[in-house]
Coordinates of C-alpha atoms in Angstrom, one line a residue:
Chain R
X1 CA 0.0 0.0 0.0
X2 CA 1.4 3.4 -1.0
X3 CA 0.7 6.7 0.7
X4 CA -2.0 7.5 -1.8
X5 CA -4.0 4.4 -1.1
X6 CA -3.9 5.1 2.6
X7 CA -5.2 8.6 1.9
X8 CA -8.1 7.2 -0.1
X9 CA -9.0 4.8 2.6
X10 CA -8.8 7.5 5.3
X11 CA -11.2 9.8 3.3
X12 CA -14.5 10.2 5.0
X13 CA -17.6 9.6 2.9
X14 CA -19.5 12.7 2.0
X15 CA -22.1 13.4 4.7
X16 CA -25.1 15.6 4.0
X17 CA -27.5 16.2 6.8
X18 CA -26.5 12.9 8.4
X19 CA -26.7 10.8 5.2
X20 CA -23.5 9.3 3.8
X21 CA -22.6 9.1 0.1
X22 CA -19.6 7.6 -1.6
X23 CA -20.0 9.8 -4.7
X24 CA -19.2 13.5 -4.6
X25 CA -20.9 14.4 -7.8
X26 CA -24.4 15.7 -7.8
X27 CA -26.1 15.8 -11.2
X28 CA -29.1 17.8 -12.6
X29 CA -31.7 16.1 -14.7
X30 CA -32.7 18.9 -17.2
X31 CA -31.9 19.5 -20.8
X32 CA -30.7 16.0 -21.9
X33 CA -31.6 14.7 -25.4
X34 CA -33.9 12.2 -23.8
X35 CA -34.7 10.7 -20.4
X36 CA -33.0 7.5 -21.5
X37 CA -29.7 9.4 -22.1
X38 CA -30.2 11.2 -18.8
X39 CA -30.5 7.9 -16.9
X40 CA -27.4 6.5 -18.6
X41 CA -25.5 9.7 -17.7
X42 CA -26.5 9.5 -14.1
X43 CA -25.3 5.9 -14.0
X44 CA -22.0 6.8 -15.8
X45 CA -21.4 9.7 -13.3
X46 CA -21.9 7.4 -10.4
X47 CA -24.1 10.1 -9.0
X48 CA -26.1 9.2 -5.9
X49 CA -28.0 12.4 -5.8
X50 CA -29.9 14.1 -8.6
X51 CA -31.6 17.5 -8.7
X52 CA -35.1 17.9 -10.2
X53 CA -36.6 21.2 -11.0
X54 CA -40.0 21.2 -9.4
X55 CA -41.5 24.4 -10.7
X56 CA -41.1 23.9 -14.4
X57 CA -41.1 20.2 -14.8
X58 CA -43.6 18.8 -12.4
X59 CA -45.8 21.6 -11.0
X60 CA -48.1 19.5 -8.9
X61 CA -50.4 18.2 -11.6
X62 CA -52.0 14.8 -11.1
X63 CA -51.0 12.3 -13.7
X64 CA -47.8 14.1 -14.6
X65 CA -45.7 11.5 -12.9
X66 CA -44.2 9.5 -15.8
X67 CA -41.0 11.6 -15.9
X68 CA -40.8 11.4 -12.1
X69 CA -41.2 7.6 -12.4
X70 CA -38.1 7.6 -14.6
X71 CA -36.2 9.6 -12.0
X72 CA -37.4 7.3 -9.3
X73 CA -36.2 4.3 -11.3
X74 CA -32.7 5.6 -11.1
X75 CA -32.7 4.5 -7.4
X76 CA -30.8 7.6 -6.3
X77 CA -31.7 10.3 -3.8
X78 CA -33.7 13.2 -5.3
X79 CA -32.9 16.7 -4.3
X80 CA -35.8 18.8 -5.5
X81 CA -34.9 22.4 -6.4
X82 CA -36.7 25.7 -6.5
X83 CA -35.3 26.7 -9.9
X84 CA -37.0 29.7 -11.4
X85 CA -38.3 31.1 -8.1
X86 CA -37.9 34.9 -8.0
X87 CA -39.0 35.6 -4.4
X88 CA -38.5 34.0 -1.0
X89 CA -42.3 33.4 -0.8
X90 CA -42.3 31.7 -4.1
X91 CA -39.4 29.5 -3.1
X92 CA -41.0 28.6 0.2
X93 CA -44.2 27.5 -1.5
X94 CA -42.3 25.5 -4.1
X95 CA -40.3 23.8 -1.3
X96 CA -43.4 22.8 0.5
X97 CA -44.9 21.4 -2.7
X98 CA -41.6 19.5 -3.3
X99 CA -41.8 18.0 0.2
X100 CA -45.2 16.5 -0.5
X101 CA -44.4 15.4 -4.0
X102 CA -41.0 13.8 -3.3
X103 CA -41.6 12.9 0.3
X104 CA -38.3 14.5 1.3
X105 CA -37.4 17.4 3.5
X106 CA -34.3 18.1 1.4
X107 CA -34.5 21.2 -0.8
X108 CA -32.0 22.9 -3.1
X109 CA -33.0 26.5 -2.5
X110 CA -32.7 28.9 -5.4
X111 CA -34.0 32.4 -5.3
X112 CA -33.1 34.1 -8.5
X113 CA -32.3 37.8 -8.5
X114 CA -31.8 38.4 -12.2
X115 CA -33.3 36.5 -15.1
X116 CA -30.4 37.2 -17.3
X117 CA -27.4 36.2 -15.1
X118 CA -29.5 33.9 -12.9
X119 CA -27.6 35.5 -10.0
X120 CA -28.9 34.4 -6.6
X121 CA -30.9 37.0 -4.8
X122 CA -29.0 36.5 -1.5
X123 CA -31.4 38.6 0.5
X124 CA -34.4 36.5 -0.5
X125 CA -32.2 33.4 -0.1
X126 CA -31.4 34.1 3.5
X127 CA -35.1 34.9 4.3
X128 CA -36.3 31.7 2.6
X129 CA -33.6 29.6 4.3
X130 CA -34.5 31.0 7.6
X131 CA -38.2 30.1 7.2
X132 CA -37.5 26.7 5.7
X133 CA -34.9 25.6 8.3
X134 CA -37.3 26.5 11.1
X135 CA -40.0 24.4 9.2
X136 CA -37.7 21.4 9.4
X137 CA -36.3 21.5 5.9
X138 CA -32.7 20.4 5.2
X139 CA -31.7 23.3 3.0
X140 CA -29.0 23.3 0.3
X141 CA -28.8 27.0 -0.6
X142 CA -27.4 28.1 -4.0
X143 CA -25.5 31.3 -3.3
X144 CA -22.6 33.4 -4.4
X145 CA -19.1 33.1 -2.9
X146 CA -19.9 36.0 -0.4
X147 CA -18.6 35.2 3.1
X148 CA -21.2 37.2 5.0
X149 CA -24.1 35.6 3.1
X150 CA -22.6 32.2 3.9
X151 CA -22.4 33.2 7.5
X152 CA -26.1 34.2 7.5
X153 CA -27.1 31.0 5.8
X154 CA -25.2 29.0 8.4
X155 CA -26.8 30.9 11.2
X156 CA -30.2 30.2 9.6
X157 CA -29.5 26.5 10.0
X158 CA -27.9 25.4 6.7
X159 CA -25.3 22.7 7.2
X160 CA -24.4 22.8 3.6
X161 CA -23.5 25.9 1.5
X162 CA -23.5 25.8 -2.3
X163 CA -21.6 28.8 -3.8
X164 CA -21.6 29.1 -7.6
X165 CA -18.5 28.5 -9.6
X166 CA -19.8 31.0 -12.2
X167 CA -23.4 31.8 -13.4
X168 CA -25.7 28.8 -14.2
X169 CA -25.0 27.3 -17.6
X170 CA -22.0 29.5 -18.5
X171 CA -19.4 26.7 -18.3
X172 CA -16.8 29.2 -17.1
X173 CA -15.6 27.2 -14.2
X174 CA -14.3 28.8 -10.9
X175 CA -14.6 32.4 -11.9
X176 CA -13.5 33.7 -8.5
X177 CA -11.2 31.0 -7.2
X178 CA -9.6 33.2 -4.6
X179 CA -12.9 33.9 -3.0
X180 CA -13.9 30.2 -3.1
X181 CA -10.6 29.3 -1.3
X182 CA -11.3 32.0 1.2
X183 CA -14.8 30.7 1.9
X184 CA -13.3 27.2 2.4
X185 CA -10.8 28.7 4.8
X186 CA -13.4 30.5 6.8
X187 CA -15.8 27.6 7.1
X188 CA -13.5 24.5 7.6
X189 CA -16.3 22.5 9.1
X190 CA -19.2 23.4 6.8
X191 CA -20.0 21.1 3.9
X192 CA -19.2 23.2 0.8
X193 CA -20.5 22.3 -2.7
X194 CA -19.6 24.2 -5.9
X195 CA -23.0 24.5 -7.7
X196 CA -23.3 25.8 -11.2
X197 CA -20.9 27.2 -13.8
X198 CA -18.7 24.1 -14.3
X199 CA -18.0 23.5 -18.0
X200 CA -15.2 21.0 -18.1
X201 CA -14.0 18.1 -16.0
X202 CA -10.9 20.1 -15.0
X203 CA -13.2 22.7 -13.4
X204 CA -14.7 20.0 -11.2
X205 CA -11.2 18.7 -10.3
X206 CA -10.2 22.3 -9.4
X207 CA -13.1 22.6 -7.0
X208 CA -12.0 19.5 -5.2
X209 CA -8.3 20.5 -5.2
X210 CA -9.2 23.6 -3.2
X211 CA -11.0 21.5 -0.7
X212 CA -14.6 21.6 -1.7
X213 CA -16.6 18.6 -0.6
X214 CA -18.7 18.0 -3.7
X215 CA -19.8 19.6 -7.0
X216 CA -23.2 19.9 -8.6
X217 CA -23.6 20.3 -12.3
X218 CA -26.0 19.8 -15.2
X219 CA -25.5 21.7 -18.5
X220 CA -21.9 20.6 -19.1
X221 CA -23.1 16.9 -19.1
X222 CA -26.6 17.4 -20.6
X223 CA -25.4 19.5 -23.5
X224 CA -22.3 17.6 -24.3
X225 CA -22.1 15.8 -27.7
X226 CA -22.1 12.6 -25.7
X227 CA -23.6 13.2 -22.3
X228 CA -22.8 9.7 -21.1
X229 CA -19.1 9.9 -21.8
X230 CA -19.0 13.4 -20.4
X231 CA -20.6 12.1 -17.2
X232 CA -17.9 9.5 -16.9
X233 CA -15.3 12.2 -17.5
X234 CA -16.7 14.2 -14.6
X235 CA -16.8 11.2 -12.4
X236 CA -13.1 10.6 -13.0
X237 CA -12.2 14.3 -12.6
X238 CA -14.0 14.4 -9.2
X239 CA -12.0 11.4 -8.1
X240 CA -8.7 12.9 -9.4
X241 CA -9.4 16.3 -7.8
X242 CA -10.4 14.8 -4.5
X243 CA -7.3 12.5 -4.4
X244 CA -5.1 15.5 -5.3
X245 CA -6.5 17.4 -2.4
X246 CA -6.1 14.5 0.0
X247 CA -2.6 13.7 -1.2
X248 CA -1.5 17.3 -0.4
X249 CA -0.8 19.6 -3.3
X250 CA 2.6 21.2 -3.5
X251 CA 2.4 25.0 -3.1
X252 CA 3.1 26.9 -6.3
X253 CA 6.5 28.6 -6.4
X254 CA 7.7 31.6 -8.3
X255 CA 11.1 30.1 -9.1
X256 CA 11.8 27.0 -11.0
X257 CA 13.3 24.3 -8.8
X258 CA 14.9 21.5 -10.8
X259 CA 14.1 18.2 -9.4
X260 CA 17.5 16.9 -10.3
X261 CA 20.7 19.0 -9.7
X262 CA 21.8 20.4 -13.0
X263 CA 25.5 21.0 -12.3
X264 CA 27.7 18.0 -13.0
X265 CA 25.3 16.3 -15.4
X266 CA 26.4 15.5 -18.9
X267 CA 24.1 18.2 -20.4
X268 CA 25.4 21.1 -18.4
X269 CA 27.2 23.2 -20.9
X270 CA 29.5 25.8 -19.3
X271 CA 29.8 27.6 -22.7
X272 CA 26.1 27.9 -23.3
X273 CA 26.1 31.7 -23.1
X274 CA 28.8 32.2 -25.7
Chain I
X1 CA -58.1 -11.1 -46.5
X2 CA -57.5 -10.8 -50.2
X3 CA -54.7 -12.1 -52.4
X4 CA -52.3 -9.7 -53.9
X5 CA -53.2 -9.5 -57.5
X6 CA -50.9 -6.7 -58.5
X7 CA -47.8 -8.8 -58.4
X8 CA -45.8 -5.6 -57.9
X9 CA -44.1 -6.6 -54.8
X10 CA -42.8 -10.1 -53.9
X11 CA -40.7 -11.1 -51.1
X12 CA -37.5 -13.1 -51.6
X13 CA -39.4 -16.3 -50.8
X14 CA -41.8 -15.4 -53.7
X15 CA -44.8 -15.8 -51.5
X16 CA -48.0 -14.0 -52.4
X17 CA -48.4 -10.8 -50.4
X18 CA -51.7 -11.0 -48.4
X19 CA -53.8 -7.8 -48.7
X20 CA -55.4 -7.1 -45.4
X21 CA -58.3 -5.5 -43.8
X22 CA -56.7 -2.8 -41.6
X23 CA -58.1 -0.3 -39.1
X24 CA -55.9 2.7 -38.3
X25 CA -56.9 4.2 -34.9
X26 CA -56.2 7.9 -34.5
X27 CA -56.3 10.5 -37.3
X28 CA -53.3 12.6 -36.3
X29 CA -50.2 12.9 -38.4
X30 CA -49.1 9.3 -37.7
X31 CA -52.5 7.8 -38.4
X32 CA -53.1 9.8 -41.6
X33 CA -49.7 8.7 -43.0
X34 CA -50.4 5.1 -42.0
X35 CA -53.8 5.1 -43.8
X36 CA -52.3 6.8 -46.9
X37 CA -49.4 4.5 -47.4
X38 CA -51.3 1.3 -46.5
X39 CA -54.2 2.2 -48.8
X40 CA -51.7 2.9 -51.6
X41 CA -50.2 -0.5 -51.0
X42 CA -53.6 -2.0 -51.8
X43 CA -54.9 -2.9 -48.3
X44 CA -58.5 -2.3 -47.3
X45 CA -58.4 0.6 -44.8
X46 CA -60.6 2.1 -42.2
X47 CA -59.4 5.2 -40.3
X48 CA -61.2 6.0 -37.0
X49 CA -60.8 8.7 -34.5
X50 CA -62.4 9.3 -31.1
X51 CA -62.9 13.0 -31.6
X52 CA -66.0 14.2 -33.3
X53 CA -64.3 16.5 -35.8
X54 CA -60.9 16.2 -37.5
X55 CA -57.9 17.8 -35.8
X56 CA -59.7 18.9 -32.7
X57 CA -57.8 16.8 -30.3
X58 CA -54.3 15.3 -30.2
X59 CA -50.8 16.7 -30.5
X60 CA -50.6 17.1 -34.3
X61 CA -52.5 20.4 -34.4
X62 CA -49.8 22.0 -32.4
X63 CA -46.9 21.1 -34.7
X64 CA -44.5 23.5 -36.3
X65 CA -44.4 21.2 -39.2
X66 CA -40.7 21.6 -40.0
X67 CA -38.9 18.9 -41.8
X68 CA -35.5 19.6 -40.3
X69 CA -33.6 16.4 -39.7
X70 CA -30.2 18.2 -39.8
X71 CA -31.2 20.9 -37.3
X72 CA -33.0 18.4 -35.0
X73 CA -29.7 16.4 -34.7
X74 CA -28.5 19.1 -32.4
X75 CA -30.5 17.7 -29.5
X76 CA -32.1 14.5 -30.8
X77 CA -30.8 10.9 -30.9
X78 CA -29.1 9.9 -34.2
X79 CA -32.2 8.0 -35.4
X80 CA -34.1 11.3 -35.8
X81 CA -31.6 12.5 -38.4
X82 CA -31.2 9.2 -40.2
X83 CA -34.9 8.4 -40.4
X84 CA -35.7 12.0 -40.8
X85 CA -33.8 12.2 -44.0
X86 CA -36.0 9.4 -45.3
X87 CA -39.0 11.3 -44.0
X88 CA -38.1 14.4 -45.8
X89 CA -37.6 12.6 -49.1
X90 CA -41.0 10.8 -48.8
X91 CA -42.7 14.1 -48.1
X92 CA -41.0 15.6 -51.2
X93 CA -42.2 12.7 -53.4
X94 CA -45.7 12.9 -52.0
X95 CA -46.8 16.3 -50.9
X96 CA -47.1 19.0 -53.7
X97 CA -47.2 22.0 -51.3
X98 CA -44.0 21.5 -49.4
X99 CA -41.9 24.7 -49.0
X100 CA -38.4 23.6 -49.8
X101 CA -36.4 26.6 -48.6
X102 CA -34.1 25.1 -45.9
X103 CA -33.6 26.5 -42.4
X104 CA -31.7 29.5 -41.1
X105 CA -30.2 29.3 -37.6
X106 CA -29.2 32.6 -35.9
X107 CA -28.1 33.8 -32.5
X108 CA -27.8 37.2 -30.8
X109 CA -24.3 38.6 -30.8
X110 CA -23.7 37.7 -27.2
X111 CA -24.9 34.1 -27.8
X112 CA -22.3 33.3 -30.6
X113 CA -21.0 30.4 -28.6
X114 CA -24.4 28.8 -29.1
X115 CA -23.9 29.0 -32.8
X116 CA -20.5 27.4 -32.5
X117 CA -21.9 24.6 -30.5
X118 CA -24.8 24.1 -32.9
X119 CA -22.4 23.8 -35.8
X120 CA -20.4 21.2 -33.9
X121 CA -23.5 19.2 -33.1
X122 CA -25.0 19.1 -36.6
X123 CA -24.1 18.2 -40.2
X124 CA -25.2 19.8 -43.4
X125 CA -25.2 23.4 -42.3
X126 CA -23.1 26.1 -44.0
X127 CA -21.9 29.2 -42.1
X128 CA -23.2 32.4 -43.8
X129 CA -22.4 36.1 -43.3
X130 CA -24.6 39.2 -43.2
X131 CA -24.7 39.5 -47.0
X132 CA -25.9 36.0 -47.5
X133 CA -28.4 36.3 -44.6
X134 CA -29.8 39.4 -46.3
X135 CA -30.0 37.5 -49.6
X136 CA -31.9 34.6 -47.9
X137 CA -34.0 36.7 -45.6
X138 CA -34.0 40.4 -46.5
X139 CA -35.8 41.3 -43.3
X140 CA -33.1 39.8 -41.1
X141 CA -29.9 40.7 -43.0
X142 CA -28.7 43.6 -41.0
X143 CA -29.7 42.1 -37.7
X144 CA -27.3 39.2 -37.6
X145 CA -23.6 39.0 -38.4
X146 CA -23.5 35.2 -38.6
X147 CA -25.9 32.3 -39.2
X148 CA -25.9 28.7 -40.2
X149 CA -27.9 27.8 -43.3
X150 CA -29.3 24.3 -43.7
X151 CA -30.3 24.2 -47.4
X152 CA -31.6 20.7 -47.5
X153 CA -34.6 21.1 -45.2
X154 CA -38.3 22.0 -45.7
X155 CA -41.5 23.1 -44.0
X156 CA -45.2 23.4 -44.6
X157 CA -48.4 24.9 -43.4
X158 CA -49.3 22.3 -40.8
X159 CA -53.1 22.6 -40.9
X160 CA -53.1 22.6 -44.7
X161 CA -51.0 19.5 -44.8
X162 CA -53.3 17.6 -42.3
X163 CA -56.3 18.6 -44.5
X164 CA -54.5 17.5 -47.7
X165 CA -53.6 14.1 -46.1
X166 CA -57.2 13.6 -45.0
X167 CA -58.5 14.3 -48.5
X168 CA -55.8 12.1 -50.1
X169 CA -56.9 9.3 -47.7
X170 CA -60.5 9.7 -48.6
X171 CA -59.7 9.8 -52.3
X172 CA -58.0 6.4 -51.9
X173 CA -61.4 5.1 -50.7
X174 CA -60.4 4.8 -47.1
X175 CA -63.5 4.5 -44.8
X176 CA -62.9 7.5 -42.4
X177 CA -65.1 7.7 -39.3
X178 CA -65.0 10.2 -36.5
X179 CA -66.5 9.9 -33.0
X180 CA -65.7 6.2 -33.2
X181 CA -63.5 4.0 -31.0
X182 CA -64.8 0.5 -31.9
X183 CA -63.6 -1.6 -34.9
X184 CA -63.8 -5.1 -36.2
X185 CA -61.5 -7.2 -34.0
X186 CA -60.8 -9.4 -37.0
X187 CA -58.8 -6.7 -38.8
X188 CA -55.3 -5.7 -38.2
X189 CA -55.1 -2.7 -35.9
X190 CA -52.6 0.1 -36.3
X191 CA -52.8 2.0 -33.1
X192 CA -51.8 5.7 -33.6
X193 CA -53.6 7.2 -30.6
X194 CA -50.7 9.1 -29.2
X195 CA -51.0 9.7 -25.5
X196 CA -54.5 8.1 -25.4
X197 CA -52.7 4.8 -25.8
X198 CA -50.7 5.2 -22.6
X199 CA -52.7 2.5 -20.8
X200 CA -51.3 0.0 -23.4
X201 CA -47.8 1.5 -23.5
X202 CA -46.6 2.0 -20.0
X203 CA -43.3 3.6 -21.1
X204 CA -45.1 6.4 -22.9
X205 CA -45.0 9.9 -21.2
X206 CA -46.3 13.3 -22.1
X207 CA -44.1 16.3 -22.7
X208 CA -45.8 19.6 -22.6
X209 CA -45.2 22.1 -25.5
X210 CA -46.5 25.6 -26.0
X211 CA -46.7 27.7 -29.1
X212 CA -48.1 31.0 -30.3
X213 CA -49.4 31.9 -33.7
X214 CA -49.2 35.5 -34.7
X215 CA -50.0 37.4 -37.9
X216 CA -48.3 40.5 -39.3
X217 CA -47.8 42.0 -42.7
X218 CA -44.6 43.8 -41.6
X219 CA -42.5 40.8 -41.8
X220 CA -41.5 38.3 -44.5
X221 CA -39.7 35.1 -43.9
X222 CA -39.0 32.5 -46.6
X223 CA -38.1 29.6 -44.3
X224 CA -38.1 28.6 -40.6
X225 CA -35.8 30.6 -38.5
X226 CA -34.2 29.1 -35.3
X227 CA -33.0 31.7 -32.8
X228 CA -30.6 30.0 -30.4
X229 CA -30.5 30.9 -26.8
X230 CA -28.9 29.1 -23.9
X231 CA -32.2 28.7 -22.1
X232 CA -35.1 29.3 -24.4
X233 CA -34.3 28.7 -28.1
X234 CA -37.2 29.3 -30.4
X235 CA -38.3 28.7 -33.9
X236 CA -40.4 30.9 -36.1
X237 CA -42.1 29.2 -39.0
X238 CA -43.8 31.2 -41.7
X239 CA -47.0 29.4 -42.6
X240 CA -48.4 31.5 -45.3
X241 CA -51.2 34.2 -45.2
X242 CA -48.9 36.3 -43.0
X243 CA -49.0 33.8 -40.2
X244 CA -46.0 32.7 -38.1
X245 CA -45.8 29.9 -35.6
X246 CA -43.6 30.7 -32.7
X247 CA -42.6 27.7 -30.7
X248 CA -42.0 25.7 -28.7
X249 CA -41.4 25.0 -25.1
X250 CA -40.3 21.5 -24.0
X251 CA -41.5 20.9 -20.4
X252 CA -41.5 17.5 -18.7
X253 CA -45.1 17.9 -17.6
X254 CA -48.2 16.1 -18.8
X255 CA -50.8 18.8 -18.5
X256 CA -52.3 20.7 -21.4
X257 CA -53.5 23.7 -19.3
X258 CA -53.4 27.0 -21.1
X259 CA -50.0 28.6 -21.8
X260 CA -48.3 30.1 -18.8
X261 CA -47.3 33.8 -18.7
X262 CA -43.7 32.8 -18.4
X263 CA -43.8 30.7 -21.6
X264 CA -45.6 33.5 -23.4
X265 CA -43.0 36.0 -22.3
X266 CA -40.2 33.7 -23.3
X267 CA -41.6 32.9 -26.8
X268 CA -42.9 36.3 -27.6
X269 CA -39.8 38.0 -26.1
X270 CA -37.5 35.9 -28.2
X271 CA -39.6 36.6 -31.3
X272 CA -39.4 40.3 -30.6
X273 CA -35.6 39.9 -30.2
X274 CA -35.5 38.2 -33.6
X275 CA -37.3 41.1 -35.2
X276 CA -39.0 44.1 -33.6
X277 CA -41.8 43.9 -36.3
X278 CA -43.3 41.1 -34.2
X279 CA -44.1 43.8 -31.5
X280 CA -47.0 44.9 -33.7
X281 CA -48.1 41.4 -34.8
X282 CA -51.5 40.2 -33.7
X283 CA -51.7 37.1 -31.6
X284 CA -54.2 34.8 -33.2
X285 CA -53.7 31.7 -31.1
X286 CA -51.8 30.6 -28.0
X287 CA -51.9 27.1 -26.8
X288 CA -50.4 24.1 -25.1
X289 CA -50.4 20.5 -26.1
X290 CA -48.8 17.3 -24.8
X291 CA -46.5 15.3 -27.0
X292 CA -46.3 11.5 -26.6
X293 CA -42.8 10.3 -26.1
X294 CA -40.9 7.1 -25.2
X295 CA -37.9 7.4 -22.8
X296 CA -35.4 7.7 -25.7
X297 CA -37.6 10.4 -27.4
X298 CA -37.7 8.3 -30.6
X299 CA -40.9 6.8 -32.1
X300 CA -41.3 3.1 -32.0
X301 CA -43.5 0.4 -33.3
X302 CA -44.7 -2.2 -30.8
X303 CA -46.2 -5.5 -31.9
X304 CA -49.1 -6.4 -29.5
X305 CA -52.1 -8.7 -29.2
X306 CA -50.2 -11.6 -30.7
X307 CA -49.5 -9.6 -33.9
X308 CA -53.1 -8.3 -34.3
X309 CA -52.1 -4.8 -33.2
X310 CA -49.2 -2.6 -34.2
X311 CA -48.8 0.4 -31.9
X312 CA -47.0 3.3 -33.6
X313 CA -46.3 6.0 -31.1
X314 CA -43.7 8.3 -29.4
X315 CA -43.7 11.0 -32.1
X316 CA -42.4 13.5 -29.5
X317 CA -41.2 16.6 -31.5
X318 CA -40.8 14.8 -34.8
X319 CA -44.3 13.7 -35.8
X320 CA -44.4 15.4 -39.2
X321 CA -40.8 14.4 -39.9
X322 CA -41.1 10.8 -39.1
X323 CA -44.7 9.9 -39.8
X324 CA -44.0 8.8 -43.4
X325 CA -41.1 6.6 -42.2
X326 CA -43.2 4.9 -39.6
X327 CA -45.9 4.3 -42.3
X328 CA -43.5 2.7 -44.7
X329 CA -42.0 0.7 -41.9
X330 CA -45.4 -0.7 -41.1
X331 CA -46.3 -1.3 -44.7
X332 CA -43.0 -3.2 -45.4
X333 CA -43.6 -5.3 -42.3
X334 CA -47.1 -6.3 -43.4
X335 CA -46.0 -7.0 -46.9
X336 CA -42.7 -8.7 -46.4
X337 CA -42.0 -9.1 -42.7
X338 CA -39.1 -6.7 -42.8
X339 CA -38.5 -5.0 -39.5
X340 CA -37.5 -1.4 -39.6
X341 CA -35.2 -0.5 -36.6
X342 CA -38.2 1.4 -35.2
X343 CA -39.7 -1.9 -34.2
X344 CA -38.9 -2.7 -30.6

């Protein structure tokens, strides 16, 4: 057994509100070419949690359950979300509907402040989180990388904080890596999940390398030319990033440090500058 | 059953093709094409529909009626393009009023990455510049700096095409009956009931779609325009008489409740972004329908009742494109036992 293997074994499973998961990849279920491809992608990603948009896709209509049956057949945990909600009140109502429909008190809380950027309305978010936590919900808030907002969310009762990498669907990766690192530093004991903006497997790896506990994505997989292969790519990237973090990354240096002394080797040419 | 006396088609085994008594159930785009092709193959046909009048129920009346196999490949499984090319060719050989002008795909300046992605995900499109856009669509030329032109695609006036098919079926001597659900159980049944067949097809689900029809004389389009957008792409299909179909949402929900305000804002806002002339257009219809779909979003033919029923279903967004292909698949199966890949 080498040092890496021992690090893998010593890794704790991801724990979200007391439930343990071996996968650190959460996958959205929207925008795939078909439900069949969505199902195959979820399996390829090894995801154990999928998000489902309640408001648009399923809005509490009797008989509209066939798509949800397909989700249920995946045998994974469903994290309903309040995508598309513009106010705290709207999000709270949607969360309550989701609790009934999916028989879960888990809710991914989105309160959107701007239809164009899909920027979280952090004020409405904190208000809604406060109400929902007191109502017994396990809240997964989609927020920015702002420290004071994260603090408010934690105070409201959120054990999990989900800052964006970049705006939803942009695929730009970790737009403000420094702030995300700072958030990790300030909240060493809170579960942090990068939610939204990941476009490439390397973006997911980067989130794990700076110590994030999990990532949540949708578009990068759903809109890939081959969503199933892309899901597999993200699965491997998540593992690579997490292992990299556990193994202890070397700190970047400004100066080149040769790993082998150069002087005295056959290729060291004293006349090189002539 | 009657013997084949035409001798036009014979299977490799040289057996006589049996002409059959066939009932097609459901007079939407799938059922009409089945009736037409099977009647032309010499079978005795009856076409029945539960609704009391033609085209008052079912998903076909909501269709944009584009024959765009290359464009659809962007988000559809590969069968849609492969079979869709066949569908386009059958329409061309059958329907005299097809408008064979291709498709133009555009995106706002800030959504250019969508155009790049679209080009990567499709075949058969050619990048075009402002000058070429202006040549193809004079009303759009100055508004877009880049587009993709799919020359080998077509569209039609959906309602006119349904009426034409119904007349063609009647002209072939098909016995067409509305407000009817019962039929001779001795005949072969081709079940094209769409979502009404869900009790017999457990995998079938409904996918809500909404569309608006507007009319304006301030705007001319020669072909369907697809405006790409990361969240709400739309198409605008000119259907003659100054009418334009603006569609369509795709929502994993099975209710056909009237269009929501959000969907109306999305569709009309996007149309307005395509061209401000739509601001003064009159809205003549807004509505929501539910598309029948299988989990792979591809139509399939299911053999049921020990071979006495063929269920043709799962048109999803591609009913007009793939209806002729499904019809020929069924006809070939009846005549020679050949199974098109659409058979499950």
